Amino acid sequence: MKNRSLVSINDFTRDELVQILDLAETFEANPRQRILSNHVVASLFFEPSTRTRLSFESAINQLGGRVIGFSEAGSSSVSKGESLRDTIQTVSLYSDLIVMRHPLEGAARFASEISPVPIINAGDGSNQHPTQCLLDLYSIRKTQGRLDSIDIAFVGDLKYGRTVHSLVIALSMFKNVNFHLVSPMELKLPSSVKKFIKDAGYNYFQYEDMNEVMTKVDVLYMTRIQRERFSDPMEYERVKNSYILDNMMLTDSKENLKILHPLPRVNEISENVDNNSKAYYFQQAQNGVFVRQALLASILGVI
Ligand code: CP
């Protein structure tokens, strides 16, 4: 993986994904090692972030590396009209690797095509979020003991949810995965993503009522209905409270069920669920540090 960019989760094979997860376990056991002390990583966030940016920065700091960058486009020369091409070309002169979040789908791919240093996509519009996917896979494997033979429900905004797109594509590489897709009619998973499920020879099941999946699944992957992705505010108002998970709904769920959410949450998981032993979303966010350490070490060739 040395010197490779990660733009889409399917840039990596199943074996390469498993290799990163295995390496992440070693970082979880020993997260403070000074293996990046000769490296500078640029963190370019053109769109807001808490977990992705700060877990990358924590991962780099704990490995002894240096971080440069910006957390909003307004504090960079993009606000003066500089192009993405010029920004990337310039920042690549100052760093060994660029982590980039951008509101436009395809921005990370474009950056990877012009950058002399590797690009890690930290989320591009509604398209993909491959490093979130790595920590989701890590969390599923850690809590279920496997990635094959999983029943998983995705709930909420499956149309614009980039974390959903990446995770569906990745799980299609594993064996016997059953996909339960719960969304309002307006927010169904795009056909381009469903194609990965079909090409893998798997079925998917679509629902509008979340209660239909509660007893069936090992993993409940909740998502936020993302106001910022809607061009029509009335459409957002119509669907924004479609799903709100509470403890009562979990009464007959499987013993091994874990609730994941990429976060941030708005109101789709009631706060009383946080103390339920099936809630795993904050541990999931913590796992982001270890998988990002593994990814950085692999791409920078220090492992
Ligand atoms: N999961 C995730 O991408 O969260 P942030 O937007 O806070 O980075």
mmCIF file of C-alpha atoms and ligand atoms in Angstrom:
data_model
loop_
_atom_site.group_PDB
_atom_site.id
_atom_site.type_symbol
_atom_site.label_atom_id
_atom_site.label_comp_id
_atom_site.label_asym_id
_atom_site.label_seq_id
_atom_site.Cartn_x
_atom_site.Cartn_y
_atom_site.Cartn_z
ATOM 1 C CA MET A 1 0.000 0.000 0.000
ATOM 2 C CA LYS A 2 3.061 2.219 0.170
ATOM 3 C CA ASN A 3 2.521 5.573 -1.587
ATOM 4 C CA ARG A 4 -1.023 4.638 -2.696
ATOM 5 C CA SER A 5 -3.989 6.967 -2.346
ATOM 6 C CA LEU A 6 -7.250 5.823 -0.736
ATOM 7 C CA VAL A 7 -10.136 7.564 -2.491
ATOM 8 C CA SER A 8 -12.822 4.849 -2.670
ATOM 9 C CA ILE A 9 -13.014 1.793 -0.423
ATOM 10 C CA ASN A 10 -12.888 -0.433 -3.511
ATOM 11 C CA ASP A 11 -9.411 0.937 -4.301
ATOM 12 C CA PHE A 12 -8.314 -1.750 -1.805
ATOM 13 C CA THR A 13 -8.961 -5.502 -2.084
ATOM 14 C CA ARG A 14 -10.607 -7.554 0.642
ATOM 15 C CA ASP A 15 -7.187 -8.891 1.674
ATOM 16 C CA GLU A 16 -5.751 -5.377 1.888
ATOM 17 C CA LEU A 17 -8.689 -4.232 4.028
ATOM 18 C CA VAL A 18 -8.162 -7.169 6.393
ATOM 19 C CA GLN A 19 -4.433 -6.369 6.515
ATOM 20 C CA ILE A 20 -5.234 -2.801 7.706
ATOM 21 C CA LEU A 21 -7.660 -4.130 10.335
ATOM 22 C CA ASP A 22 -5.046 -6.615 11.609
ATOM 23 C CA LEU A 23 -2.475 -3.833 11.823
ATOM 24 C CA ALA A 24 -4.987 -1.582 13.617
ATOM 25 C CA GLU A 25 -5.214 -4.204 16.375
ATOM 26 C CA THR A 26 -1.493 -3.798 17.020
ATOM 27 C CA PHE A 27 -1.939 -0.015 17.288
ATOM 28 C CA GLU A 28 -4.862 -0.456 19.668
ATOM 29 C CA ALA A 29 -2.526 -2.496 21.896
ATOM 30 C CA ASN A 30 0.262 0.084 21.533
ATOM 31 C CA PRO A 31 -0.965 3.434 20.094
ATOM 32 C CA ARG A 32 2.075 5.526 21.113
ATOM 33 C CA GLN A 33 5.073 4.748 18.896
ATOM 34 C CA ARG A 34 7.288 7.399 17.304
ATOM 35 C CA ILE A 35 7.282 5.860 13.826
ATOM 36 C CA LEU A 36 6.132 9.050 12.006
ATOM 37 C CA SER A 37 8.721 11.358 13.556
ATOM 38 C CA ASN A 38 10.150 12.130 10.098
ATOM 39 C CA HIS A 39 6.798 12.821 8.462
ATOM 40 C CA VAL A 40 4.509 15.781 7.904
ATOM 41 C CA VAL A 41 0.833 15.134 7.105
ATOM 42 C CA ALA A 42 -1.458 17.824 5.682
ATOM 43 C CA SER A 43 -5.041 17.882 6.931
ATOM 44 C CA LEU A 44 -7.241 19.861 4.510
ATOM 45 C CA PHE A 45 -10.865 20.102 5.608
ATOM 46 C CA PHE A 46 -13.039 22.102 3.213
ATOM 47 C CA GLU A 47 -16.132 20.830 5.102
ATOM 48 C CA PRO A 48 -16.789 20.631 8.891
ATOM 49 C CA SER A 49 -15.621 17.621 10.904
ATOM 50 C CA THR A 50 -15.038 16.616 14.516
ATOM 51 C CA ARG A 51 -14.196 12.892 14.526
ATOM 52 C CA THR A 52 -12.413 12.413 11.230
ATOM 53 C CA ARG A 53 -10.131 15.428 11.509
ATOM 54 C CA LEU A 54 -9.350 15.080 15.187
ATOM 55 C CA SER A 55 -8.869 11.299 15.139
ATOM 56 C CA PHE A 56 -6.468 11.682 12.202
ATOM 57 C CA GLU A 57 -4.616 14.419 14.079
ATOM 58 C CA SER A 58 -4.564 12.354 17.279
ATOM 59 C CA ALA A 59 -3.321 9.314 15.325
ATOM 60 C CA ILE A 60 -0.505 11.352 13.774
ATOM 61 C CA ASN A 61 0.460 13.048 17.042
ATOM 62 C CA GLN A 62 0.555 9.758 18.930
ATOM 63 C CA LEU A 63 2.925 8.387 16.268
ATOM 64 C CA GLY A 64 5.256 11.381 16.592
ATOM 65 C CA GLY A 65 4.333 12.980 13.240
ATOM 66 C CA ARG A 66 3.577 16.647 12.468
ATOM 67 C CA VAL A 67 0.264 17.991 11.147
ATOM 68 C CA ILE A 68 -0.292 21.103 9.051
ATOM 69 C CA GLY A 69 -3.507 22.269 7.434
ATOM 70 C CA PHE A 70 -6.809 24.015 7.862
ATOM 71 C CA SER A 71 -10.217 23.082 9.263
ATOM 72 C CA GLU A 72 -12.307 25.336 7.036
ATOM 73 C CA ALA A 73 -11.847 26.537 3.480
ATOM 74 C CA GLY A 74 -12.433 30.128 4.630
ATOM 75 C CA SER A 75 -9.063 30.243 6.383
ATOM 76 C CA SER A 76 -7.191 29.129 3.234
ATOM 77 C CA SER A 77 -6.536 30.922 -0.057
ATOM 78 C CA VAL A 78 -9.506 29.050 -1.532
ATOM 79 C CA SER A 79 -11.464 32.015 -0.112
ATOM 80 C CA LYS A 80 -9.487 34.228 -2.518
ATOM 81 C CA GLY A 81 -10.476 32.052 -5.459
ATOM 82 C CA GLU A 82 -7.547 29.633 -5.587
ATOM 83 C CA SER A 83 -8.344 26.399 -7.449
ATOM 84 C CA LEU A 84 -8.245 22.938 -5.872
ATOM 85 C CA ARG A 85 -5.478 22.024 -8.341
ATOM 86 C CA ASP A 86 -3.237 24.861 -7.161
ATOM 87 C CA THR A 87 -4.015 24.185 -3.503
ATOM 88 C CA ILE A 88 -3.094 20.507 -3.784
ATOM 89 C CA GLN A 89 0.031 21.171 -5.825
ATOM 90 C CA THR A 90 1.221 23.683 -3.250
ATOM 91 C CA VAL A 91 0.405 21.633 -0.150
ATOM 92 C CA SER A 92 2.134 18.574 -1.663
ATOM 93 C CA LEU A 93 5.372 20.605 -1.541
ATOM 94 C CA TYR A 94 5.013 20.927 2.234
ATOM 95 C CA SER A 95 3.862 17.409 3.212
ATOM 96 C CA ASP A 96 4.308 13.661 2.698
ATOM 97 C CA LEU A 97 0.595 12.838 2.538
ATOM 98 C CA ILE A 98 -2.669 14.788 2.287
ATOM 99 C CA VAL A 99 -5.873 13.947 4.164
ATOM 100 C CA MET A 100 -8.703 15.820 2.476
ATOM 101 C CA ARG A 101 -12.429 16.355 3.050
ATOM 102 C CA HIS A 102 -14.351 18.227 0.384
ATOM 103 C CA PRO A 103 -18.059 18.879 -0.279
ATOM 104 C CA LEU A 104 -17.816 17.906 -3.963
ATOM 105 C CA GLU A 105 -18.101 14.291 -5.090
ATOM 106 C CA GLY A 106 -15.005 13.371 -7.058
ATOM 107 C CA ALA A 107 -12.801 16.075 -5.506
ATOM 108 C CA ALA A 108 -10.577 13.485 -3.793
ATOM 109 C CA ARG A 109 -10.202 11.464 -7.000
ATOM 110 C CA PHE A 110 -9.215 14.617 -8.879
ATOM 111 C CA ALA A 111 -6.689 15.486 -6.155
ATOM 112 C CA SER A 112 -5.196 11.979 -6.301
ATOM 113 C CA GLU A 113 -4.703 12.320 -10.053
ATOM 114 C CA ILE A 114 -2.679 15.516 -9.800
ATOM 115 C CA SER A 115 -0.905 15.089 -6.454
ATOM 116 C CA PRO A 116 2.665 13.793 -6.241
ATOM 117 C CA VAL A 117 1.962 12.656 -2.637
ATOM 118 C CA PRO A 118 -0.779 10.174 -1.599
ATOM 119 C CA ILE A 119 -4.312 11.459 -0.931
ATOM 120 C CA ILE A 120 -6.612 9.989 1.711
ATOM 121 C CA ASN A 121 -10.267 10.828 1.120
ATOM 122 C CA ALA A 122 -11.793 11.956 4.415
ATOM 123 C CA GLY A 123 -15.239 12.269 2.766
ATOM 124 C CA ASP A 124 -16.213 13.723 -0.612
ATOM 125 C CA GLY A 125 -19.783 15.030 -0.713
ATOM 126 C CA SER A 126 -22.319 12.194 -0.802
ATOM 127 C CA ASN A 127 -19.926 9.818 -2.484
ATOM 128 C CA GLN A 128 -17.585 7.915 -0.145
ATOM 129 C CA HIS A 129 -15.911 8.002 3.265
ATOM 130 C CA PRO A 130 -13.411 5.130 3.083
ATOM 131 C CA THR A 131 -11.595 5.711 6.394
ATOM 132 C CA GLN A 132 -14.919 5.744 8.249
ATOM 133 C CA CYS A 133 -15.569 2.456 6.487
ATOM 134 C CA LEU A 134 -12.331 1.001 7.847
ATOM 135 C CA LEU A 135 -13.303 1.870 11.405
ATOM 136 C CA ASP A 136 -16.825 0.511 10.814
ATOM 137 C CA LEU A 137 -15.351 -2.794 9.589
ATOM 138 C CA TYR A 138 -12.983 -2.837 12.557
ATOM 139 C CA SER A 139 -15.889 -2.233 14.957
ATOM 140 C CA ILE A 140 -18.025 -4.972 13.389
ATOM 141 C CA ARG A 141 -15.178 -7.489 13.462
ATOM 142 C CA LYS A 142 -14.276 -6.574 17.030
ATOM 143 C CA THR A 143 -17.838 -6.914 18.353
ATOM 144 C CA GLN A 144 -19.082 -9.830 16.228
ATOM 145 C CA GLY A 145 -15.806 -11.716 15.779
ATOM 146 C CA ARG A 146 -16.244 -11.857 12.005
ATOM 147 C CA LEU A 147 -17.111 -9.911 8.858
ATOM 148 C CA ASP A 148 -18.672 -12.865 7.002
ATOM 149 C CA SER A 149 -22.235 -14.097 7.657
ATOM 150 C CA ILE A 150 -23.511 -10.822 9.090
ATOM 151 C CA ASP A 151 -27.042 -9.428 8.977
ATOM 152 C CA ILE A 152 -26.748 -5.659 8.941
ATOM 153 C CA ALA A 153 -29.439 -2.977 8.776
ATOM 154 C CA PHE A 154 -28.658 0.479 7.435
ATOM 155 C CA VAL A 155 -31.203 3.016 8.678
ATOM 156 C CA GLY A 156 -31.851 6.616 7.604
ATOM 157 C CA ASP A 157 -30.278 8.550 4.772
ATOM 158 C CA LEU A 158 -29.049 5.842 2.427
ATOM 159 C CA LYS A 159 -29.148 8.139 -0.602
ATOM 160 C CA TYR A 160 -26.686 10.804 0.501
ATOM 161 C CA GLY A 161 -24.925 8.824 3.261
ATOM 162 C CA ARG A 162 -21.324 8.434 2.112
ATOM 163 C CA THR A 163 -20.473 6.209 5.086
ATOM 164 C CA VAL A 164 -23.281 3.852 4.049
ATOM 165 C CA HIS A 165 -22.066 3.735 0.444
ATOM 166 C CA SER A 166 -18.506 2.812 1.450
ATOM 167 C CA LEU A 167 -19.594 0.196 4.001
ATOM 168 C CA VAL A 168 -22.085 -1.503 1.656
ATOM 169 C CA ILE A 169 -19.381 -1.728 -1.011
ATOM 170 C CA ALA A 170 -16.826 -3.119 1.463
ATOM 171 C CA LEU A 171 -19.168 -5.707 3.012
ATOM 172 C CA SER A 172 -20.063 -6.917 -0.493
ATOM 173 C CA MET A 173 -16.470 -8.239 -0.587
ATOM 174 C CA PHE A 174 -17.190 -10.577 2.359
ATOM 175 C CA LYS A 175 -19.217 -13.824 2.446
ATOM 176 C CA ASN A 176 -22.947 -14.303 3.134
ATOM 177 C CA VAL A 177 -23.787 -10.754 4.156
ATOM 178 C CA ASN A 178 -27.495 -9.884 4.298
ATOM 179 C CA PHE A 179 -28.273 -6.214 3.699
ATOM 180 C CA HIS A 180 -31.434 -4.725 5.247
ATOM 181 C CA LEU A 181 -32.008 -1.215 3.891
ATOM 182 C CA VAL A 182 -34.373 0.994 5.893
ATOM 183 C CA SER A 183 -35.141 4.463 4.567
ATOM 184 C CA PRO A 184 -37.919 6.808 3.496
ATOM 185 C CA MET A 185 -38.863 6.388 -0.197
ATOM 186 C CA GLU A 186 -36.964 9.607 -1.027
ATOM 187 C CA LEU A 187 -33.688 8.406 0.537
ATOM 188 C CA LYS A 188 -33.188 4.910 -0.870
ATOM 189 C CA LEU A 189 -29.725 3.534 -1.561
ATOM 190 C CA PRO A 190 -28.603 4.573 -5.087
ATOM 191 C CA SER A 191 -28.657 1.882 -7.802
ATOM 192 C CA SER A 192 -24.937 2.434 -8.393
ATOM 193 C CA VAL A 193 -24.258 1.178 -4.836
ATOM 194 C CA LYS A 194 -26.870 -1.616 -4.938
ATOM 195 C CA LYS A 195 -24.999 -2.919 -7.976
ATOM 196 C CA PHE A 196 -22.079 -3.937 -5.728
ATOM 197 C CA ILE A 197 -24.471 -6.114 -3.673
ATOM 198 C CA LYS A 198 -25.970 -7.667 -6.799
ATOM 199 C CA ASP A 199 -22.573 -8.259 -8.422
ATOM 200 C CA ALA A 200 -21.476 -10.103 -5.264
ATOM 201 C CA GLY A 201 -24.536 -12.376 -5.686
ATOM 202 C CA TYR A 202 -26.309 -11.179 -2.520
ATOM 203 C CA ASN A 203 -29.866 -10.085 -1.875
ATOM 204 C CA TYR A 204 -30.928 -6.895 -0.237
ATOM 205 C CA PHE A 205 -34.221 -6.206 1.507
ATOM 206 C CA GLN A 206 -35.828 -2.734 1.558
ATOM 207 C CA TYR A 207 -38.128 -1.390 4.259
ATOM 208 C CA GLU A 208 -39.655 1.890 5.372
ATOM 209 C CA ASP A 209 -40.505 0.693 8.901
ATOM 210 C CA MET A 210 -37.452 0.186 11.111
ATOM 211 C CA ASN A 211 -39.371 -2.125 13.471
ATOM 212 C CA GLU A 212 -39.374 -4.799 10.753
ATOM 213 C CA VAL A 213 -35.623 -5.392 11.143
ATOM 214 C CA MET A 214 -35.151 -5.139 14.895
ATOM 215 C CA THR A 215 -35.145 -8.890 15.631
ATOM 216 C CA LYS A 216 -33.230 -9.889 12.494
ATOM 217 C CA VAL A 217 -29.877 -8.135 12.607
ATOM 218 C CA ASP A 218 -26.451 -8.367 14.243
ATOM 219 C CA VAL A 219 -25.556 -4.765 13.430
ATOM 220 C CA LEU A 220 -27.871 -1.742 13.356
ATOM 221 C CA TYR A 221 -26.118 1.047 11.455
ATOM 222 C CA MET A 222 -28.005 4.261 12.212
ATOM 223 C CA THR A 223 -27.412 7.435 10.189
ATOM 224 C CA ARG A 224 -28.356 11.068 10.404
ATOM 225 C CA ILE A 225 -30.740 12.619 7.858
ATOM 226 C CA GLN A 226 -28.295 15.237 6.545
ATOM 227 C CA ARG A 227 -29.900 18.652 6.201
ATOM 228 C CA GLU A 228 -26.879 19.992 4.312
ATOM 229 C CA ARG A 229 -27.415 17.544 1.407
ATOM 230 C CA PHE A 230 -30.987 18.654 0.590
ATOM 231 C CA SER A 231 -31.611 21.293 -2.084
ATOM 232 C CA ASP A 232 -35.302 21.488 -1.045
ATOM 233 C CA PRO A 233 -35.723 22.442 2.669
ATOM 234 C CA MET A 234 -39.354 21.225 2.600
ATOM 235 C CA GLU A 235 -38.197 17.745 1.625
ATOM 236 C CA TYR A 236 -35.788 17.739 4.593
ATOM 237 C CA GLU A 237 -38.583 18.832 6.966
ATOM 238 C CA ARG A 238 -40.757 15.981 5.685
ATOM 239 C CA VAL A 239 -38.220 13.222 6.400
ATOM 240 C CA LYS A 240 -35.988 14.573 9.190
ATOM 241 C CA ASN A 241 -37.639 12.643 12.051
ATOM 242 C CA SER A 242 -38.323 9.430 10.139
ATOM 243 C CA TYR A 243 -36.387 7.218 12.575
ATOM 244 C CA ILE A 244 -35.751 7.687 16.286
ATOM 245 C CA LEU A 245 -34.291 4.647 18.063
ATOM 246 C CA ASP A 246 -35.201 4.188 21.723
ATOM 247 C CA ASN A 247 -34.640 1.430 24.280
ATOM 248 C CA MET A 248 -38.162 -0.001 23.929
ATOM 249 C CA MET A 249 -37.486 -0.800 20.284
ATOM 250 C CA LEU A 250 -34.475 -2.914 21.307
ATOM 251 C CA THR A 251 -36.450 -5.206 23.660
ATOM 252 C CA ASP A 252 -36.522 -8.256 21.359
ATOM 253 C CA SER A 253 -33.299 -7.575 19.482
ATOM 254 C CA LYS A 254 -30.549 -10.222 19.292
ATOM 255 C CA GLU A 255 -28.202 -10.573 22.287
ATOM 256 C CA ASN A 256 -25.184 -9.866 20.076
ATOM 257 C CA LEU A 257 -26.694 -6.761 18.437
ATOM 258 C CA LYS A 258 -24.449 -3.711 18.320
ATOM 259 C CA ILE A 259 -25.682 -0.245 17.369
ATOM 260 C CA LEU A 260 -23.271 1.719 15.216
ATOM 261 C CA HIS A 261 -23.528 5.320 14.008
ATOM 262 C CA PRO A 262 -20.800 7.280 12.193
ATOM 263 C CA LEU A 263 -21.888 10.364 14.193
ATOM 264 C CA PRO A 264 -22.674 13.216 14.561
ATOM 265 C CA ARG A 265 -26.131 12.272 15.823
ATOM 266 C CA VAL A 266 -29.001 14.747 15.839
ATOM 267 C CA ASN A 267 -32.015 12.954 17.338
ATOM 268 C CA GLU A 268 -32.109 9.579 15.556
ATOM 269 C CA ILE A 269 -30.841 7.751 18.661
ATOM 270 C CA SER A 270 -32.437 8.768 21.973
ATOM 271 C CA GLU A 271 -29.854 9.611 24.619
ATOM 272 C CA ASN A 272 -31.303 6.899 26.893
ATOM 273 C CA VAL A 273 -29.871 4.301 24.463
ATOM 274 C CA ASP A 274 -26.319 5.469 25.259
ATOM 275 C CA ASN A 275 -26.226 3.371 28.455
ATOM 276 C CA ASN A 276 -27.596 0.261 26.739
ATOM 277 C CA SER A 277 -24.880 -2.415 26.421
ATOM 278 C CA LYS A 278 -25.800 -2.701 22.728
ATOM 279 C CA ALA A 279 -24.769 0.912 22.033
ATOM 280 C CA TYR A 280 -21.290 0.974 20.498
ATOM 281 C CA TYR A 281 -21.073 4.315 18.652
ATOM 282 C CA PHE A 282 -18.626 6.091 20.952
ATOM 283 C CA GLN A 283 -16.236 3.083 21.088
ATOM 284 C CA GLN A 284 -16.637 2.995 17.281
ATOM 285 C CA ALA A 285 -15.387 6.609 17.088
ATOM 286 C CA GLN A 286 -12.416 5.693 19.314
ATOM 287 C CA ASN A 287 -11.512 2.826 16.952
ATOM 288 C CA GLY A 288 -10.984 5.515 14.306
ATOM 289 C CA VAL A 289 -7.630 6.413 15.826
ATOM 290 C CA PHE A 290 -6.231 2.878 15.511
ATOM 291 C CA VAL A 291 -7.366 2.228 11.923
ATOM 292 C CA ARG A 292 -6.078 5.638 10.838
ATOM 293 C CA GLN A 293 -2.729 4.908 12.448
ATOM 294 C CA ALA A 294 -2.606 1.612 10.541
ATOM 295 C CA LEU A 295 -3.538 3.303 7.272
ATOM 296 C CA LEU A 296 -0.996 6.125 7.656
ATOM 297 C CA ALA A 297 1.788 3.705 8.597
ATOM 298 C CA SER A 298 1.000 1.497 5.593
ATOM 299 C CA ILE A 299 0.800 4.313 3.039
ATOM 300 C CA LEU A 300 3.876 6.098 4.406
ATOM 301 C CA GLY A 301 5.765 2.780 4.386
ATOM 302 C CA VAL A 302 6.950 2.873 8.000
ATOM 303 C CA ILE A 303 5.664 -0.612 8.894
HETATM 304 N N1 CP B 1 -18.079 10.267 11.088
HETATM 305 C C1 CP B 1 -17.653 11.483 10.682
HETATM 306 O O1 CP B 1 -17.231 11.645 9.513
HETATM 307 O O2 CP B 1 -17.751 12.453 11.610
HETATM 308 P P1 CP B 1 -17.204 13.941 11.429
HETATM 309 O O3 CP B 1 -18.053 14.592 10.357
HETATM 310 O O4 CP B 1 -17.324 14.571 12.764
HETATM 311 O O5 CP B 1 -15.778 13.833 10.942
#
